[in-house]
Short mmCIF file of C-alpha atoms and ligand atoms in Angstrom, two decimals:
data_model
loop_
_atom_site.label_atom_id
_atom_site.label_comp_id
_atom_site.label_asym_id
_atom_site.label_seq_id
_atom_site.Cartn_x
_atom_site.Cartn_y
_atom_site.Cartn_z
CA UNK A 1 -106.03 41.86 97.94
CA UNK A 2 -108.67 44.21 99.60
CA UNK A 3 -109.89 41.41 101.29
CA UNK A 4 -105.88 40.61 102.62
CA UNK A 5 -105.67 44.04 103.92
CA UNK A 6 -108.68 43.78 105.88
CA UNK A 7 -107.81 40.61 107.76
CA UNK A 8 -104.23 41.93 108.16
CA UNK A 9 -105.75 45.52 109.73
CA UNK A 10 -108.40 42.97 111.98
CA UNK A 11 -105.14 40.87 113.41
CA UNK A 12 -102.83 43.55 113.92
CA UNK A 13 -105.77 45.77 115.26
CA UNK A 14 -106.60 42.71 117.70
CA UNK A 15 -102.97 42.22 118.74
CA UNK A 16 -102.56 46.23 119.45
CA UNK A 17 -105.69 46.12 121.71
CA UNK A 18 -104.67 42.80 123.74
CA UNK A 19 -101.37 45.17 124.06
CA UNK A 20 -103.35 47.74 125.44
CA UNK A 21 -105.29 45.45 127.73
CA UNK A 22 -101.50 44.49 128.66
CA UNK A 23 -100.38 47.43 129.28
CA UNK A 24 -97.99 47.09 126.98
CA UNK A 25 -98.00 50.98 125.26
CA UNK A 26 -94.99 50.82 123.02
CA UNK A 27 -96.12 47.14 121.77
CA UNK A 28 -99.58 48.66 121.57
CA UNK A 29 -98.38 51.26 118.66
CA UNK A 30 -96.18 49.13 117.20
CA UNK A 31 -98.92 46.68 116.29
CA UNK A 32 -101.57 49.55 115.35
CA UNK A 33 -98.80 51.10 113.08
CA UNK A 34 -97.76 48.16 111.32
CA UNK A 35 -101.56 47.10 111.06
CA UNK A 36 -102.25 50.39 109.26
CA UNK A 37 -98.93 50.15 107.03
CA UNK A 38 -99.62 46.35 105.79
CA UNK A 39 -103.12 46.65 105.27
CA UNK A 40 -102.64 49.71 103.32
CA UNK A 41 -100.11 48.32 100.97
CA UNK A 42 -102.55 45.54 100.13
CA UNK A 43 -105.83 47.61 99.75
CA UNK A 44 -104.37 50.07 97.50
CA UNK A 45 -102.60 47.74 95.20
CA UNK A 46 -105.98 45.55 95.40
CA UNK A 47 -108.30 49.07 94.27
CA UNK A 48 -105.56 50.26 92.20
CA UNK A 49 -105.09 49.64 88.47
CA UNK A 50 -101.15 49.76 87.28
CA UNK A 51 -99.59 47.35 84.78
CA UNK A 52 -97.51 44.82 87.02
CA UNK A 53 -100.40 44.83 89.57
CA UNK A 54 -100.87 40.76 88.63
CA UNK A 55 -96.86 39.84 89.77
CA UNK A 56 -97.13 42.29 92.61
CA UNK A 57 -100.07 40.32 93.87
CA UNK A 58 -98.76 37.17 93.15
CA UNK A 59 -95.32 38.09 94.95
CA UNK A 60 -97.52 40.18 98.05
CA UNK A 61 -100.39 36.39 98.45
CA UNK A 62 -96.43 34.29 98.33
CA UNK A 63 -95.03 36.30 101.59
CA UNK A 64 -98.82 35.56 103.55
CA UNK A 65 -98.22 31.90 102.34
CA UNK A 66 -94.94 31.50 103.03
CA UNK A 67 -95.42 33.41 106.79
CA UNK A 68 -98.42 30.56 107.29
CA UNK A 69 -96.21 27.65 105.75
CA UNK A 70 -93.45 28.81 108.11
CA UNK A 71 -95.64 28.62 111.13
CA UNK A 72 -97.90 25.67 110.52
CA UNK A 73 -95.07 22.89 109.19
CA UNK A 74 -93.49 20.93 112.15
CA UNK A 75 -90.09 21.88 111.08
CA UNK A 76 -87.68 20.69 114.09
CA UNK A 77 -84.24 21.20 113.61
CA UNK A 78 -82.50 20.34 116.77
CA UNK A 79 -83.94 17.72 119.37
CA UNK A 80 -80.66 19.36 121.91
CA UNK A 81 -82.67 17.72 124.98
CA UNK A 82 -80.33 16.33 128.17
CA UNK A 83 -82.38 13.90 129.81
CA UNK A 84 -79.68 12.94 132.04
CA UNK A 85 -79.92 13.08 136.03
CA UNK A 86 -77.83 14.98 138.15
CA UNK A 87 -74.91 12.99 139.83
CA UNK A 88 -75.44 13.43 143.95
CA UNK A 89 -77.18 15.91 145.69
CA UNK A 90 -77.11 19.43 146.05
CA UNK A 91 -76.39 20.81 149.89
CA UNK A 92 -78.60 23.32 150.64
CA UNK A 93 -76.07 24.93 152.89
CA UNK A 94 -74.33 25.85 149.65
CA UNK A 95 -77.19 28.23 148.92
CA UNK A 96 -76.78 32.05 149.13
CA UNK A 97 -80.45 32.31 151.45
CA UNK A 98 -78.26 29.93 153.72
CA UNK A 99 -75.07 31.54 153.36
CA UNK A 100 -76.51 34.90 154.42
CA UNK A 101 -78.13 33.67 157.73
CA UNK A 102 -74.64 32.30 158.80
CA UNK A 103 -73.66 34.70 161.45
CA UNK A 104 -70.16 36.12 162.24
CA UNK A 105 -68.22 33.46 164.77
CA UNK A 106 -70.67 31.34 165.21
CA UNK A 107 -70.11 26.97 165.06
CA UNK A 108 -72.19 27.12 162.00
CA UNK A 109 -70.18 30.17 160.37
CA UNK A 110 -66.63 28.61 161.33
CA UNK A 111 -67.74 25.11 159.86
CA UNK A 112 -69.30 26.23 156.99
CA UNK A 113 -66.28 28.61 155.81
CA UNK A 114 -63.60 25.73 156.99
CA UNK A 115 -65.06 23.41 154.38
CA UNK A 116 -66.03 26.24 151.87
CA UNK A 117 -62.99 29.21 152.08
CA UNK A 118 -63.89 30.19 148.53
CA UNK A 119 -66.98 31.68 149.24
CA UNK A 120 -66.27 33.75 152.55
CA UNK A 121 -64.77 36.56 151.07
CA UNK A 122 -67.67 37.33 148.78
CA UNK A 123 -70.07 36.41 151.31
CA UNK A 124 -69.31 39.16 153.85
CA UNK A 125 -69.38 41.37 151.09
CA UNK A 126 -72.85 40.55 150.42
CA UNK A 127 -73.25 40.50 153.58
CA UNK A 128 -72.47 44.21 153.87
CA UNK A 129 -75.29 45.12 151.69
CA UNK A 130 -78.34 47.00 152.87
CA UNK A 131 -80.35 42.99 152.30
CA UNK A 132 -83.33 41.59 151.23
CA UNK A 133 -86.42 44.36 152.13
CA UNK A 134 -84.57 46.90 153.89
CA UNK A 135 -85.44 50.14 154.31
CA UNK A 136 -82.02 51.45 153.28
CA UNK A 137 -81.78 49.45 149.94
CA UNK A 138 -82.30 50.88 146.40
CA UNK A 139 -86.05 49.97 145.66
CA UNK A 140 -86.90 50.92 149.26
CA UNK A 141 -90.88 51.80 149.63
CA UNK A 142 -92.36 51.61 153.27
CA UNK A 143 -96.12 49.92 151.84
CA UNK A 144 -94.40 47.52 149.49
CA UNK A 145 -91.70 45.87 151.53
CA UNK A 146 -93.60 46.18 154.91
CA UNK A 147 -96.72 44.18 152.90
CA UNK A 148 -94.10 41.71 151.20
CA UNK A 149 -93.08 40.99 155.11
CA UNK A 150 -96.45 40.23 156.21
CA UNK A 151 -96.72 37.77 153.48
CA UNK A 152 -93.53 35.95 155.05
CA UNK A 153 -94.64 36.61 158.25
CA UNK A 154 -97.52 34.38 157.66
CA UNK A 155 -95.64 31.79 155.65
CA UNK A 156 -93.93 31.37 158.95
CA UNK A 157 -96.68 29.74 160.15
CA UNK A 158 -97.02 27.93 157.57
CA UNK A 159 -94.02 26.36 157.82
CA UNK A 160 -94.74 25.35 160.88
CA UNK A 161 -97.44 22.77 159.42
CA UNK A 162 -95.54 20.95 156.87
CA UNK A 163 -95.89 18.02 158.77
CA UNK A 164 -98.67 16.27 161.08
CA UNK A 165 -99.62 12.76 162.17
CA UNK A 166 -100.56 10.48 160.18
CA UNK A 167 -104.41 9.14 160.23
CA UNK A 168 -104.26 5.23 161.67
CA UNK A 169 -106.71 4.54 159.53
CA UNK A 170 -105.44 3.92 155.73
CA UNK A 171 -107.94 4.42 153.31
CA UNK A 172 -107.15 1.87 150.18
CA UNK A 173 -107.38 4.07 147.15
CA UNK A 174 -107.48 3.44 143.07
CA UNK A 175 -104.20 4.76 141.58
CA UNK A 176 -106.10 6.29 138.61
CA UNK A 177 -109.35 7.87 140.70
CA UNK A 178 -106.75 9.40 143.43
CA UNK A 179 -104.47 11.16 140.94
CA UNK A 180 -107.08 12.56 139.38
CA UNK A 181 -109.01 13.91 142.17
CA UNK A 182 -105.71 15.54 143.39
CA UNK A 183 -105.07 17.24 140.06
CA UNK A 184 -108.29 19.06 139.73
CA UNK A 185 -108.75 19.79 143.67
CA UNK A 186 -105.23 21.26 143.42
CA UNK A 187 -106.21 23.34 140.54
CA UNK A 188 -109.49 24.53 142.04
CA UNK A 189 -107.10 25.56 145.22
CA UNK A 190 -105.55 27.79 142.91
CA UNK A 191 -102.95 25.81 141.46
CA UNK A 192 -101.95 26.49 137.75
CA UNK A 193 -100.84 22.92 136.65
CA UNK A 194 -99.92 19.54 138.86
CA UNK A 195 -97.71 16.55 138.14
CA UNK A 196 -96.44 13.69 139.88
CA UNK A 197 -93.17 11.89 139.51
CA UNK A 198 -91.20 9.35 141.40
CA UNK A 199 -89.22 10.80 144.18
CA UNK A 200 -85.54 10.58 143.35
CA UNK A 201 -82.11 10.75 145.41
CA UNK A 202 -80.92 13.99 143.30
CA UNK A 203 -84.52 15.49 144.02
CA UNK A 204 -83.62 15.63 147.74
CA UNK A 205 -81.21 18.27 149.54
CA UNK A 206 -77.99 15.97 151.22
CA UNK A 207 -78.19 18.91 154.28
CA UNK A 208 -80.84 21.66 155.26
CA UNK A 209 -79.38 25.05 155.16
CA UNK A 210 -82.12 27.08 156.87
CA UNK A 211 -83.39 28.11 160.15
CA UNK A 212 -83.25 25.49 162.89
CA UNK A 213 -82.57 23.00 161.06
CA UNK A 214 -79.17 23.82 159.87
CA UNK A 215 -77.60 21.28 159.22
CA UNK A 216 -79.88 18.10 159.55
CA UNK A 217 -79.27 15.50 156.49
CA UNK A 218 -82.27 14.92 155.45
CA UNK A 219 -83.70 11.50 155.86
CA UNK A 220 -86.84 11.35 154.48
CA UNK A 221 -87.76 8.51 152.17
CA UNK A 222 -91.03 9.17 150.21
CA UNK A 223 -91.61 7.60 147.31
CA UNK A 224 -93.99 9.69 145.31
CA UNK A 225 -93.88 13.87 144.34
CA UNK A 226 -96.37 16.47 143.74
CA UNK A 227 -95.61 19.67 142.12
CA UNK A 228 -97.44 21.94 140.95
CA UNK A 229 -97.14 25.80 140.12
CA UNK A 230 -98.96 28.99 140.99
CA UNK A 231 -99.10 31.83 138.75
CA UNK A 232 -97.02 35.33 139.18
CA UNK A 233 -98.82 38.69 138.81
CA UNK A 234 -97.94 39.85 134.73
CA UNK A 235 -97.97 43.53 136.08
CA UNK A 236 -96.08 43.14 139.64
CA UNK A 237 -93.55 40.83 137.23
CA UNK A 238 -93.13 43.43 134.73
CA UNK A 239 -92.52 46.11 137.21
CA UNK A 240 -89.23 44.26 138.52
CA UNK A 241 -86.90 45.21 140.05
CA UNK A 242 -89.39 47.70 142.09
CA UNK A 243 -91.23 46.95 144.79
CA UNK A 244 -93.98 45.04 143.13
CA UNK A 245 -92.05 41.81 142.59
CA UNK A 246 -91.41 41.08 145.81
CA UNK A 247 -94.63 41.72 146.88
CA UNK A 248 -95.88 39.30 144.20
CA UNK A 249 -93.18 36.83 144.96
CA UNK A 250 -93.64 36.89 148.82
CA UNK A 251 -97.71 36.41 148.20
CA UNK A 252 -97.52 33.79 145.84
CA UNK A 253 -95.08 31.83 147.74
CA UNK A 254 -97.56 32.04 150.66
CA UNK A 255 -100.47 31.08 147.80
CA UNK A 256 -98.41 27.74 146.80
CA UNK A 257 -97.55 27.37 150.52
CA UNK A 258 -101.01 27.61 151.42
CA UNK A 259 -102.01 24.75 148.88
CA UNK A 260 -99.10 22.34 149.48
CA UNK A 261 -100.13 22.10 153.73
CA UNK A 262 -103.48 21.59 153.00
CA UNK A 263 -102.43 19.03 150.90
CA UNK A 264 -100.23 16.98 152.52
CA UNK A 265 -102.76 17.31 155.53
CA UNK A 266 -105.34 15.73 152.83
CA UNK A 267 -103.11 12.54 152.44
CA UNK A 268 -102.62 12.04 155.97
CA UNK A 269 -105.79 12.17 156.93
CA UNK A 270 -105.96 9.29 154.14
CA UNK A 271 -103.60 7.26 156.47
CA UNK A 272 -100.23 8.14 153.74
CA UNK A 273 -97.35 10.18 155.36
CA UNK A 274 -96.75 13.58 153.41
CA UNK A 275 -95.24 16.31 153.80
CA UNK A 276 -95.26 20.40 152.23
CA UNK A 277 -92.45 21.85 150.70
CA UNK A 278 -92.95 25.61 151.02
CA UNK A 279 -90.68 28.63 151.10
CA UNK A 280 -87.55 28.41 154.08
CA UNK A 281 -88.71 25.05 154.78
CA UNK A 282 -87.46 22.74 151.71
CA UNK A 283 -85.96 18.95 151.85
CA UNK A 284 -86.59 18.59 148.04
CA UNK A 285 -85.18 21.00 144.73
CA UNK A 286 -88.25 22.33 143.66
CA UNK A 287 -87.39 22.63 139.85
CA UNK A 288 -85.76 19.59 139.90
CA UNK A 289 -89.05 17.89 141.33
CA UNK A 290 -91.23 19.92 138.69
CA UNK A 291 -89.53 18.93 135.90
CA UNK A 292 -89.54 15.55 136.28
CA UNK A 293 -93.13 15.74 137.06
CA UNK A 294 -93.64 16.74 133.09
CA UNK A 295 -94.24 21.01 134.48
CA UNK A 296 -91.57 22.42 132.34
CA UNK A 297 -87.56 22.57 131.24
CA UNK A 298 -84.87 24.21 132.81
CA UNK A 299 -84.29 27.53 131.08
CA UNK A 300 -80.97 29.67 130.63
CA UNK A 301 -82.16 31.59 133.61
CA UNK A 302 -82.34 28.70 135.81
CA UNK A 303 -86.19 28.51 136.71
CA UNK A 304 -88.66 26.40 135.12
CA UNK A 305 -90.22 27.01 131.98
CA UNK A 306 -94.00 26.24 131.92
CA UNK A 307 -95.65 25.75 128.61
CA UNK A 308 -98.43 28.73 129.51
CA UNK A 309 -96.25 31.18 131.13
CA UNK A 310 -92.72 30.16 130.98
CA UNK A 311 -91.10 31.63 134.15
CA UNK A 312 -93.72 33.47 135.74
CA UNK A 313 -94.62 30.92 138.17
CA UNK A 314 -93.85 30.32 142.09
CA UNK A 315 -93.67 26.17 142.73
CA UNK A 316 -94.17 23.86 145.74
CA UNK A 317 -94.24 20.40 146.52
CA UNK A 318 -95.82 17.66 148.44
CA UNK A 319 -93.78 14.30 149.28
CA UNK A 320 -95.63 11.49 150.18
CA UNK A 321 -95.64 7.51 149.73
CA UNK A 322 -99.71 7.81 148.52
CA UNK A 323 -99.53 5.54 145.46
CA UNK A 324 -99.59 7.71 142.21
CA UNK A 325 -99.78 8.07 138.63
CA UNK A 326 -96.30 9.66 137.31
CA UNK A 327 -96.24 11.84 134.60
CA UNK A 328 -93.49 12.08 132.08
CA UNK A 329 -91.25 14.75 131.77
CA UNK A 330 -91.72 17.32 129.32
CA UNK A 331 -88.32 17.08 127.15
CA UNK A 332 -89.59 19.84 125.11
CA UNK A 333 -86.48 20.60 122.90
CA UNK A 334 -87.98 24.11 121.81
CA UNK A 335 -87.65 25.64 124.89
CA UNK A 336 -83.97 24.72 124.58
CA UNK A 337 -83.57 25.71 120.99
CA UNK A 338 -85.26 29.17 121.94
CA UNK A 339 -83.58 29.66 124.61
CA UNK A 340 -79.82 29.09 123.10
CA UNK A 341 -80.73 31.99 120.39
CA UNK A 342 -82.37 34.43 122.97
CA UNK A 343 -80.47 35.70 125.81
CA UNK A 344 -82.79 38.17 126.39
CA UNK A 345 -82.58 37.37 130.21
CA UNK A 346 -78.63 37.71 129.93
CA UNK A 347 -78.81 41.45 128.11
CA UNK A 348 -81.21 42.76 130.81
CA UNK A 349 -79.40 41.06 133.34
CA UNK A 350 -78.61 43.99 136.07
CA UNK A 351 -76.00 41.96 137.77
CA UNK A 352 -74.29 39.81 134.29
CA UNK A 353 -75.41 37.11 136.39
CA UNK A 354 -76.80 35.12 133.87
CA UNK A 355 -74.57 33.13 131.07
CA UNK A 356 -74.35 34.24 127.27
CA UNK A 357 -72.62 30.71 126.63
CA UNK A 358 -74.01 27.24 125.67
CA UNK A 359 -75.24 24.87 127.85
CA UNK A 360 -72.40 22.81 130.15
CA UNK A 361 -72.30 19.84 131.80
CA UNK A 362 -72.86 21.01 135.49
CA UNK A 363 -72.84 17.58 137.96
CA UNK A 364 -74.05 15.83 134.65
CA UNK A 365 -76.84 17.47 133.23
CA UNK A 366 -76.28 19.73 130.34
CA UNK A 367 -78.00 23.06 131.69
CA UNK A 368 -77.60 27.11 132.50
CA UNK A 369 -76.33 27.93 135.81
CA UNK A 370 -76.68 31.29 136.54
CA UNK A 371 -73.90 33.03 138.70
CA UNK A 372 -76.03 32.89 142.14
CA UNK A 373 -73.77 35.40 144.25
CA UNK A 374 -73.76 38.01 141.15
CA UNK A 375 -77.60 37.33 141.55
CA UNK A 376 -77.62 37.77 145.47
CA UNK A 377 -75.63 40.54 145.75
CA UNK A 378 -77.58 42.73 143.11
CA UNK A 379 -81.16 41.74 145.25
CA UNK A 380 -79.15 42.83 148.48
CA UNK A 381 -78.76 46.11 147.05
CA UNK A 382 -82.57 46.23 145.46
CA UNK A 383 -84.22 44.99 148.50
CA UNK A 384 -86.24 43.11 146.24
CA UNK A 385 -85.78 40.01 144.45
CA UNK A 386 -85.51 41.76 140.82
CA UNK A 387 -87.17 39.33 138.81
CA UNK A 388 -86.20 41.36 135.34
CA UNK A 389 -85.31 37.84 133.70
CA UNK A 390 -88.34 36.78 134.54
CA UNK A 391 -90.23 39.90 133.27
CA UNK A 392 -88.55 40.13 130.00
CA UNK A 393 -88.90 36.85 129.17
CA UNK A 394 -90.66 36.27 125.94
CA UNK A 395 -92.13 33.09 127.68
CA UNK A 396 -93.89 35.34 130.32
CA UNK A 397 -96.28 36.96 128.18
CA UNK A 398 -100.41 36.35 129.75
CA UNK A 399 -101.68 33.27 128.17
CA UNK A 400 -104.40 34.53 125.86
CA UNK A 401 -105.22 33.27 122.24
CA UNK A 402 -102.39 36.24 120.58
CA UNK A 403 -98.99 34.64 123.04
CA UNK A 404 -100.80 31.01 122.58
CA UNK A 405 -100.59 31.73 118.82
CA UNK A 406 -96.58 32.58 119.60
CA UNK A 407 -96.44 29.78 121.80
CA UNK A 408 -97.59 27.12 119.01
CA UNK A 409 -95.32 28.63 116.39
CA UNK A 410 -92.61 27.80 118.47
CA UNK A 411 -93.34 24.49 119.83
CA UNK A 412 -93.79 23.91 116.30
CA UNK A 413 -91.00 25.19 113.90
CA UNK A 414 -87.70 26.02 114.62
CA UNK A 415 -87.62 28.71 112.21
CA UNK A 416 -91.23 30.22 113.43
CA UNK A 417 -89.16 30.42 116.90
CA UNK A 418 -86.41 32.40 115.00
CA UNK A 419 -88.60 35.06 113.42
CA UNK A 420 -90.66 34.83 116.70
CA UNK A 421 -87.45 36.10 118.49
CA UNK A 422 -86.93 38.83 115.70
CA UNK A 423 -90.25 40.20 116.27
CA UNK A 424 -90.26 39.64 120.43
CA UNK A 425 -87.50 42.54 120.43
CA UNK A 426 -88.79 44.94 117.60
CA UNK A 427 -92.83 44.06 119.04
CA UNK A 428 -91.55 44.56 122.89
CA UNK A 429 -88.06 46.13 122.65
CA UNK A 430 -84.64 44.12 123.06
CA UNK A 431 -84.78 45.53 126.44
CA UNK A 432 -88.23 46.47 127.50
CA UNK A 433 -89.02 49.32 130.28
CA UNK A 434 -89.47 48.50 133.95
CA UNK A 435 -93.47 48.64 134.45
CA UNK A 436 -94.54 51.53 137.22
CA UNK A 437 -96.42 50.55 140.42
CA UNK A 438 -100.00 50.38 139.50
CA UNK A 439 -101.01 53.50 141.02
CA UNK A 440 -102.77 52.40 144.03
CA UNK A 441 -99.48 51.19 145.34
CA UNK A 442 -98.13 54.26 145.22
CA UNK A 443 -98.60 56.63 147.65
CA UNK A 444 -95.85 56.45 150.25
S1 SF4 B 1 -85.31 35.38 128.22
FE1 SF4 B 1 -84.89 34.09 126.46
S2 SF4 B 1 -83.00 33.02 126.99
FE2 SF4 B 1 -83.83 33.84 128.88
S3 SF4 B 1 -85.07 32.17 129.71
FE3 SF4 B 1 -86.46 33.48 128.53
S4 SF4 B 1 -86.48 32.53 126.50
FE4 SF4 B 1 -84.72 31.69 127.57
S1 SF4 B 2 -83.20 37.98 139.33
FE1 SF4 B 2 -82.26 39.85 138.47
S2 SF4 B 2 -80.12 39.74 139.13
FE2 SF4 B 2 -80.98 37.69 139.37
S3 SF4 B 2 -80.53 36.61 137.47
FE3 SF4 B 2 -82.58 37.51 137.23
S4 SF4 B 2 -82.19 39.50 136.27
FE4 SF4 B 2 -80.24 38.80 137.09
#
């Protein structure tokens, strides 16, 4: 028993200072506290001497047992996977980034609204809003937004280099030794995790929506996919809806950017057409794309799920007809199962823009869909792009040995993922604080 209370005081004490690492305060105490209260129980009944201390004992060594049994048995209880494909494509000019640029009386404006009346009314009042990084929006700070716009500022040239000619010279290439030297050069670029999957019609926008190419069906025929992911900041998630996220968001979007044109300049110079997928300048559904390429699942928030840090990822992708290895999709049912009991993301949910319900059949997947205008319209009041689903996310934790042992548990047991839900809201709260600007950040 003494023995018990001393490994129970080590793995609480461990988990309270990874909290503290975290900066995670009220986690922090709550594991310190309930390190000292557990370990106590067991050490005193272990040195004391009372008549029933035998069945105590026996009952206390049955709850550690049970706790491990729980955790350790691959106990599955719903496989609730859809691995069905969406029917048709999605029209990017459907999207609110693309709604929003349509300007008042304009050919694009008068077409869009002809074929889409539903959506005008809310529109213009979104419209109205202060937008996306301006200076008289809620979440307003001078350093933040004007450093989140020189992030986009440079993604605009980026975006400029998504395509290139194509060397005459075609290198011929084993399958196997190309896929793997673009994994692990993508990863040493900065990328978190790669896949590849065949390119398919539902990957690919009918219509862009953005820019100067409003409009344009999109006509391009690759074969092959690479996505990958690039990490979010844990702090500048956390401290969503502030200034922070954006920040983050606009920097790692430039990050991924970054990657996916050197990339696709990579393959042409191998003598394969390619082309980068980067922020304003998509023909191809990222998530879509990443989840076939074995990344994640589709989450009730809408955004991918990675295994290592659930949401708190930015993605990009690289078409090209370069012969590759696909990977399989993940079809990892607990993500589902977890994310049917949580709703965490739908509590904290500023704008009720994300579902409490089941998943539907949306264009013949069974998925979330979040409420995208409800979404827009809170960010064009925050001047940020909130991010609070993402940052309370029990998937977002860092990925260190104490979220990796969560992270098993789950994967693993269906009722581990229960209790791991129970403790994710008494551990972290059921709706955690907003994070402050680390204090360099804030001096305007
Ligand atoms: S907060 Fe919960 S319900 Fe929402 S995406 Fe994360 S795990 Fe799923
Ligand atoms: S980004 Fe914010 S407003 Fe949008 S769905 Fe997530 S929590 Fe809701």
């Amino acid at each position: 028993m003494i023995l018990s209370g001393i490994a129970i005081f080590g793995f609480f004490s461990y988990a309270g200072i990874i909290s503290l690492l975290e900066r995670e305060g009220r986690a922090s105490s709550n594991f310190f506290t309930l390190g000292l209260v557990v370990s106590a129980i067991y050490i005193l009944i272990g040195i004391s001497n009372f008549s029933y201390k035998e069945v105590v004992s026996i009952i206390l060594f049955s709850f550690i047992a049970l706790l491990f049994l729980i955790f350790i048995l691959p106990i599955r209880t719903n496989k609730r996977i859809s691995s069905d494909s969406p029917h048709g494509k999605i029209d990017e000019r459907d999207t609110m980034f693309s709604r929003n640029e349509l300007k008042k009386d304009t050919n694009n404006y008068i077409e869009y609204y002809k074929s889409q009346p539903e959506n005008e009314s809310i529109d213009n009042t979104i419209k109205d809003n202060p937008g996306l990084l301006s200076p008289s929006s809620g979440n307003y700070d001078k350093l933040m937004f004007s450093s989140s716009k020189a992030s986009f500022f440079t993604i605009d040239a980026l975006k400029l280099k998504v395509n290139g000619n194509v060397s005459s010279e075609k290198v011929i290439l084993d399958k196997n030794d190309i896929s793997k030297y673009i994994k692990n050069w993508t990863k040493k670029l900065g990328a978190l995790n790669v896949g590849f999957t065949e390119l398919r019609d539902y990957h690919k926008y009918s219509y862009r929506g953005r820019g100067e190419y409003y409009g344009n069906e999109v006509t391009m025929d690759h074969s092959f996919a690479i996505a990958f992911t690039v990490e979010m900041d844990f702090d500048a998630v956390k401290s969503g809806p502030l200034g922070p996220i954006v920040m983050e968001s606009a920097q790692q979007y430039l990050e991924s950017g970054a990657i996916a044109v050197q990339l696709a300049e990579f393959i042409r110079q191998l003598g394969y057409p390619a082309r980068a997928h980067i922020d304003g300048n998509y023909e191809v559904v990222c998530p879509l794309v990443a989840k076939d390429a074995g990344l994640g699942e589709i989450g009730r928030m809408g955004l991918l799920m990675t295994p290592s840090l659930g949401p708190r990822v930015r993605i990009a992708v690289v078409t090209t007809d370069l012969p590759l290895n696909v990977d399989k999709p993940a079809n990892e049912p607990s993500v589902i199962d977890f994310c049917t009991n949580c709703k965490k993301c739908a509590v904290n949910c500023p704008s009720n823009a994300i579902s409490y319900n089941d998943r539907e059949d949306i264009n013949g997947v069974i998925r979330w869909q979040i409420n995208q205008e409800s979404c827009f319209d809170f960010w064009t009041k925050s001047g940020t792009d909130c991010g609070r689903c993402m940052s309370v996310c029990p998937y977002s934790h860092p990925d260190n040995l104490l979220h990796n042992i969560v992270r098993f548990g789950i994967k693993n047991s269906s009722i581990f993922s229960r209790l791991a839900l129970y403790f994710d809201d008494a551990i972290y709260g059921k709706n955690p604080t907003v994070k402050k600007p680390a204090d360099w950040m804030s001096i305007s």
